[in-house]
Each structure stands twice: as structure tokens, then as C-alpha cells.
């Protein structure tokens, strides 16, 4: 089946620094990728929809200047957490759909971000 | 506003018995539904899906039922196995919203050997 690779799987950074998370579709082209965030014992919350070649669409309440999304190619989307704070510590997951319309989505392995 | 809800945060079932996980949604425009299984610190793994034109879809030990009038879907696992122990999320999407998924809060299933 289709594979989505997310890197890194975990990262620790200092407050005030920036962290980049990569999401790659390995064997298919994804015009749209999605970024989610999960707090402990809570659901996956959609942060933004990443569209190849255009600006990302952010969900209400998500700071676009803090969570920078770049979808430069059909196989790569990146999420950069800028000026990280401890409250940004969370589990971030990307997903992509291989085909348009109603099809399953494939998820990356997730990135555990800890800001100290 | 939680559009997809899983009201049971946890469920324990004896090995070999049936596990039934429930999910309710509020948006009548949702037309595609999925169940995912998730282990801690890992990404979700797709299990089974159902389109709104169907009311049942079966794949091996997993069956998903959809009741559109009640805005309710359920996942049946039979027979349950200890390896099924994980957190299960239902998710829904609507074609008009660009196909992003909305997730329930998850149900932690424990299958007791």
C-alpha cells in the first residue's frame, strides 16, 4: 500500500528555536496533505491542509505564522514550528491521500516534539 | 465543536468475543467514514472504510455498519484478539470540504487473553 514517511520521529528543542518536520509520500503523488496535532488522551485535531504549489489552509485557532507549512512538491510537505514554546510540545502527524475523492488517507509515523 | 464523537473512552473485551466500538456524528454532509487503529507514539493505521451509499462493509474480522438516519456508525471485531488492543478512532469526511478528516476522540480497546 501507499506509504507516507514522516521525519523526525522525535525531537527535543529549546524554547525560542524552530523545528521542521517533513512529510513525504514515498510511492504516490499527493496534491493535498494534512497536518494534525494530538494532545495526550485527545483526538487528532486538524491543523491545516497543505496544497501543492499554493498556500496552506489553516483551521480556526491555528496560528499560520507560528506553524509554517510548505508544500513545494507533490511528494513533500513540511511543517515548521517557529519560536517554539513548551506548550507546543505535542504529537504531530501528517497524512496524504493517494487519490482524489473519498479514499483512505495514509498517515506518517508521527513526530513527538518536546520543547524545553 | 466536535463533529465526530466516540462516547466510550475505553472498552474491555474477553479474547474470542465480539468488540463493538461506536461513533456518532453531527454533520449530515459527511459521506465517507473510516476507522483507524493507533498505538502510542505511532501514526494511525487504516482499518476499514464505508461510503454513505452503503450500510455495511466487511473485511475479515472487521465489519463497519453505518446508520445514516441515526448518524451513527459502529465497528465490530469478531473474534477479538489480544493484538487488537489499541486506540480506535473513527473519522469522517465530506466531499465539499476538500476531503479533510474529522476524528472522534478515540476508544481504547483492551482484549483480555
Tab-separated table of C-alpha atoms in Angstrom:
chain	number	residue	atom	x	y	z
A	1	UNK	CA	0.000	0.000	0.000
A	2	UNK	CA	0.870	3.651	-0.175
A	3	UNK	CA	3.457	4.875	2.295
A	4	UNK	CA	3.864	8.209	3.976
A	5	UNK	CA	7.145	8.870	5.730
A	6	UNK	CA	7.467	11.488	8.436
A	7	UNK	CA	10.748	12.727	9.840
A	8	UNK	CA	11.967	13.096	12.501
A	9	UNK	CA	10.045	10.681	14.692
A	10	UNK	CA	11.002	12.634	17.795
A	11	UNK	CA	12.773	15.877	18.511
A	12	UNK	CA	13.695	17.922	21.558
A	13	UNK	CA	14.355	21.610	21.110
A	14	UNK	CA	14.925	24.672	23.236
A	15	UNK	CA	12.315	27.355	23.692
A	16	UNK	CA	12.569	30.016	21.049
A	17	UNK	CA	14.077	27.817	18.378
A	18	UNK	CA	12.373	26.482	15.259
A	19	UNK	CA	11.769	22.885	14.279
A	20	UNK	CA	10.991	21.499	10.839
A	21	UNK	CA	9.016	18.308	10.316
A	22	UNK	CA	8.973	16.627	6.927
A	23	UNK	CA	6.217	14.535	5.421
A	24	UNK	CA	6.889	12.569	2.248
A	25	UNK	CA	4.670	10.382	0.143
A	26	UNK	CA	7.026	7.639	-0.972
A	27	UNK	CA	5.180	5.883	-3.756
A	28	UNK	CA	2.455	8.233	-4.827
A	29	UNK	CA	1.861	11.879	-5.570
A	30	UNK	CA	-0.178	13.813	-3.081
A	31	UNK	CA	-1.592	17.138	-4.176
A	32	UNK	CA	-3.046	17.555	-0.710
A	33	UNK	CA	-1.553	16.685	2.648
A	34	UNK	CA	-2.991	17.289	6.077
A	35	UNK	CA	-1.280	18.148	9.328
A	36	UNK	CA	-2.744	17.021	12.627
A	37	UNK	CA	-1.830	17.528	16.235
A	38	UNK	CA	-2.708	15.236	19.093
A	39	UNK	CA	-2.670	16.157	22.750
A	40	UNK	CA	-2.487	13.358	25.321
A	41	UNK	CA	-5.703	11.352	25.517
A	42	UNK	CA	-7.370	13.575	22.956
A	43	UNK	CA	-8.395	13.259	19.361
A	44	UNK	CA	-6.353	14.140	16.323
A	45	UNK	CA	-7.054	17.776	15.606
A	46	UNK	CA	-6.666	19.043	12.067
A	47	UNK	CA	-4.292	21.982	11.981
A	48	UNK	CA	-4.071	22.753	8.297
A	49	UNK	CA	-4.496	21.453	4.798
A	50	UNK	CA	-1.395	21.683	2.674
A	51	UNK	CA	-1.871	22.177	-1.055
A	52	UNK	CA	0.967	21.700	-3.506
A	53	UNK	CA	2.021	24.957	-5.067
A	54	UNK	CA	-0.306	27.180	-3.056
A	55	UNK	CA	-0.831	28.493	0.443
A	56	UNK	CA	-1.984	26.169	3.161
A	57	UNK	CA	-5.455	26.431	4.595
A	58	UNK	CA	-5.392	26.715	8.362
A	59	UNK	CA	-8.112	25.665	10.758
A	60	UNK	CA	-9.600	28.228	13.076
A	61	UNK	CA	-7.387	28.955	16.029
A	62	UNK	CA	-4.158	27.743	14.415
A	63	UNK	CA	-1.536	30.472	14.059
A	64	UNK	CA	-0.286	30.409	10.492
A	65	UNK	CA	2.771	32.486	11.359
A	66	UNK	CA	3.764	30.039	14.032
A	67	UNK	CA	3.102	26.834	12.125
A	68	UNK	CA	4.579	27.394	8.692
A	69	UNK	CA	3.573	24.905	6.047
A	70	UNK	CA	5.314	24.479	2.723
A	71	UNK	CA	4.153	22.008	0.087
A	72	UNK	CA	6.826	22.517	-2.509
A	73	UNK	CA	6.348	19.306	-4.464
A	74	UNK	CA	3.835	16.543	-4.997
A	75	UNK	CA	5.700	14.305	-2.567
A	76	UNK	CA	6.855	16.643	0.186
A	77	UNK	CA	5.163	18.879	2.716
A	78	UNK	CA	6.941	20.476	5.664
A	79	UNK	CA	5.670	21.903	8.922
A	80	UNK	CA	7.920	24.354	10.727
A	81	UNK	CA	7.129	25.226	14.317
A	82	UNK	CA	8.654	28.664	14.774
A	83	UNK	CA	9.766	30.176	18.076
A	84	UNK	CA	8.727	27.025	19.867
A	85	UNK	CA	7.303	27.171	23.374
A	86	UNK	CA	6.766	24.332	25.849
A	87	UNK	CA	3.035	24.428	25.125
A	88	UNK	CA	3.845	23.451	21.535
A	89	UNK	CA	5.033	20.100	22.831
A	90	UNK	CA	2.779	17.554	21.227
A	91	UNK	CA	2.497	14.718	18.738
A	92	UNK	CA	2.265	15.941	15.150
A	93	UNK	CA	1.049	13.692	12.338
A	94	UNK	CA	0.752	14.249	8.609
A	95	UNK	CA	-1.459	12.401	6.190
A	96	UNK	CA	-1.994	12.268	2.468
A	97	UNK	CA	-4.492	10.834	0.069
A	98	UNK	CA	-3.274	8.988	-2.966
A	99	UNK	CA	-6.389	9.600	-4.996
A	100	UNK	CA	-8.919	12.423	-5.144
A	101	UNK	CA	-12.366	11.896	-3.764
A	102	UNK	CA	-13.374	9.594	-0.973
A	103	UNK	CA	-10.454	7.297	-0.376
A	104	UNK	CA	-8.473	6.271	2.645
A	105	UNK	CA	-5.739	8.518	3.911
A	106	UNK	CA	-2.268	7.308	4.739
A	107	UNK	CA	-0.513	8.603	7.787
A	108	UNK	CA	3.056	9.286	8.665
A	109	UNK	CA	4.569	7.768	11.771
A	110	UNK	CA	4.161	10.989	13.687
A	111	UNK	CA	6.665	13.317	15.350
A	112	UNK	CA	6.891	13.698	19.090
A	113	UNK	CA	8.006	17.288	19.747
A	114	UNK	CA	9.249	18.269	23.183
A	115	UNK	CA	10.143	21.894	23.814
A	116	UNK	CA	12.264	22.506	26.887
B	1	UNK	CA	-17.346	21.821	18.153
B	2	UNK	CA	-16.787	18.072	17.997
B	3	UNK	CA	-18.461	16.828	14.833
B	4	UNK	CA	-17.467	13.227	15.395
B	5	UNK	CA	-17.911	11.681	18.808
B	6	UNK	CA	-16.917	8.453	20.449
B	7	UNK	CA	-18.662	8.426	23.772
B	8	UNK	CA	-16.881	5.418	25.221
B	9	UNK	CA	-13.279	6.265	26.080
B	10	UNK	CA	-12.467	2.643	26.868
B	11	UNK	CA	-13.720	-0.875	26.319
B	12	UNK	CA	-12.579	-4.243	27.664
B	13	UNK	CA	-13.478	-7.485	25.957
B	14	UNK	CA	-12.552	-11.097	26.511
B	15	UNK	CA	-10.483	-12.770	23.811
B	16	UNK	CA	-12.682	-14.519	21.265
B	17	UNK	CA	-15.703	-12.335	21.986
B	18	UNK	CA	-17.076	-9.522	19.852
B	19	UNK	CA	-15.838	-5.951	20.290
B	20	UNK	CA	-18.265	-3.212	19.309
B	21	UNK	CA	-16.990	0.330	19.024
B	22	UNK	CA	-19.447	3.136	18.425
B	23	UNK	CA	-19.214	6.507	16.774
B	24	UNK	CA	-21.724	9.323	16.265
B	25	UNK	CA	-21.512	12.338	14.006
B	26	UNK	CA	-23.454	15.542	13.638
B	27	UNK	CA	-22.688	16.749	10.121
B	28	UNK	CA	-25.177	15.273	7.662
B	29	UNK	CA	-22.839	16.200	4.796
B	30	UNK	CA	-20.294	13.576	5.813
B	31	UNK	CA	-20.244	10.952	3.083
B	32	UNK	CA	-17.194	8.856	3.841
B	33	UNK	CA	-16.197	7.207	7.065
B	34	UNK	CA	-13.166	5.343	8.274
B	35	UNK	CA	-11.848	3.518	11.273
B	36	UNK	CA	-8.220	3.783	12.298
B	37	UNK	CA	-6.202	1.884	14.857
B	38	UNK	CA	-3.453	3.644	16.725
B	39	UNK	CA	-0.677	2.514	19.016
B	40	UNK	CA	1.053	5.030	21.330
B	41	UNK	CA	3.568	7.317	19.619
B	42	UNK	CA	2.720	5.934	16.198
B	43	UNK	CA	0.637	7.208	13.327
B	44	UNK	CA	-2.856	5.788	12.816
B	45	UNK	CA	-3.241	2.695	10.679
B	46	UNK	CA	-6.204	2.443	8.357
B	47	UNK	CA	-8.597	-0.416	9.157
B	48	UNK	CA	-11.771	-0.176	7.140
B	49	UNK	CA	-13.933	2.397	5.407
B	50	UNK	CA	-17.510	2.830	4.304
B	51	UNK	CA	-19.164	5.174	1.869
B	52	UNK	CA	-22.533	6.721	2.628
B	53	UNK	CA	-24.110	4.745	-0.209
B	54	UNK	CA	-23.603	1.578	1.803
B	55	UNK	CA	-24.752	0.491	5.222
B	56	UNK	CA	-22.255	-2.300	5.786
B	57	UNK	CA	-18.732	-3.156	4.791
B	58	UNK	CA	-16.863	-6.242	5.849
B	59	UNK	CA	-13.161	-7.093	5.783
B	60	UNK	CA	-12.124	-10.242	7.549
B	61	UNK	CA	-12.762	-9.884	11.272
B	62	UNK	CA	-13.748	-6.233	10.887
B	63	UNK	CA	-17.212	-5.028	9.909
B	64	UNK	CA	-18.378	-1.445	9.839
B	65	UNK	CA	-22.072	-0.571	9.986
B	66	UNK	CA	-23.481	2.801	9.006
B	67	UNK	CA	-26.881	4.123	10.048
B	68	UNK	CA	-27.287	7.409	8.215
B	69	UNK	CA	-30.637	8.306	9.714
B	70	UNK	CA	-29.174	7.994	13.204
B	71	UNK	CA	-25.818	9.464	12.153
B	72	UNK	CA	-24.167	6.512	13.777
B	73	UNK	CA	-21.533	4.022	12.773
B	74	UNK	CA	-20.014	1.091	14.560
B	75	UNK	CA	-17.052	-1.194	14.188
B	76	UNK	CA	-17.425	-4.855	15.032
B	77	UNK	CA	-14.377	-7.016	15.619
B	78	UNK	CA	-15.014	-10.714	15.882
B	79	UNK	CA	-13.358	-12.689	17.213
B	80	UNK	CA	-11.359	-10.209	19.260
B	81	UNK	CA	-7.684	-10.941	19.717
B	82	UNK	CA	-5.141	-9.544	22.220
B	83	UNK	CA	-3.292	-7.900	19.316
B	84	UNK	CA	-6.381	-5.802	18.680
B	85	UNK	CA	-5.694	-3.868	21.874
B	86	UNK	CA	-5.154	-0.266	20.767
B	87	UNK	CA	-6.952	3.037	20.477
B	88	UNK	CA	-9.541	3.140	17.710
B	89	UNK	CA	-10.555	6.365	16.024
B	90	UNK	CA	-13.475	6.858	13.716
B	91	UNK	CA	-13.143	9.608	11.145
B	92	UNK	CA	-15.477	11.280	8.714
B	93	UNK	CA	-15.096	13.479	5.701
B	94	UNK	CA	-17.309	15.357	3.299
B	95	UNK	CA	-16.507	15.845	-0.349
B	96	UNK	CA	-17.365	19.541	-0.296
B	97	UNK	CA	-14.849	20.365	2.452
B	98	UNK	CA	-11.832	19.252	0.477
B	99	UNK	CA	-11.687	15.824	1.978
B	100	UNK	CA	-10.026	16.548	5.300
B	101	UNK	CA	-10.945	14.143	8.031
B	102	UNK	CA	-12.590	14.897	11.324
B	103	UNK	CA	-11.712	12.457	14.053
B	104	UNK	CA	-13.540	11.175	17.086
B	105	UNK	CA	-11.811	11.223	20.459
B	106	UNK	CA	-10.948	7.555	20.314
B	107	UNK	CA	-11.858	4.410	22.217
B	108	UNK	CA	-9.159	2.416	23.942
B	109	UNK	CA	-9.840	-1.269	23.403
B	110	UNK	CA	-8.311	-3.874	25.670
B	111	UNK	CA	-8.710	-7.510	24.713
B	112	UNK	CA	-8.135	-9.732	27.705
B	113	UNK	CA	-6.471	-13.084	26.979
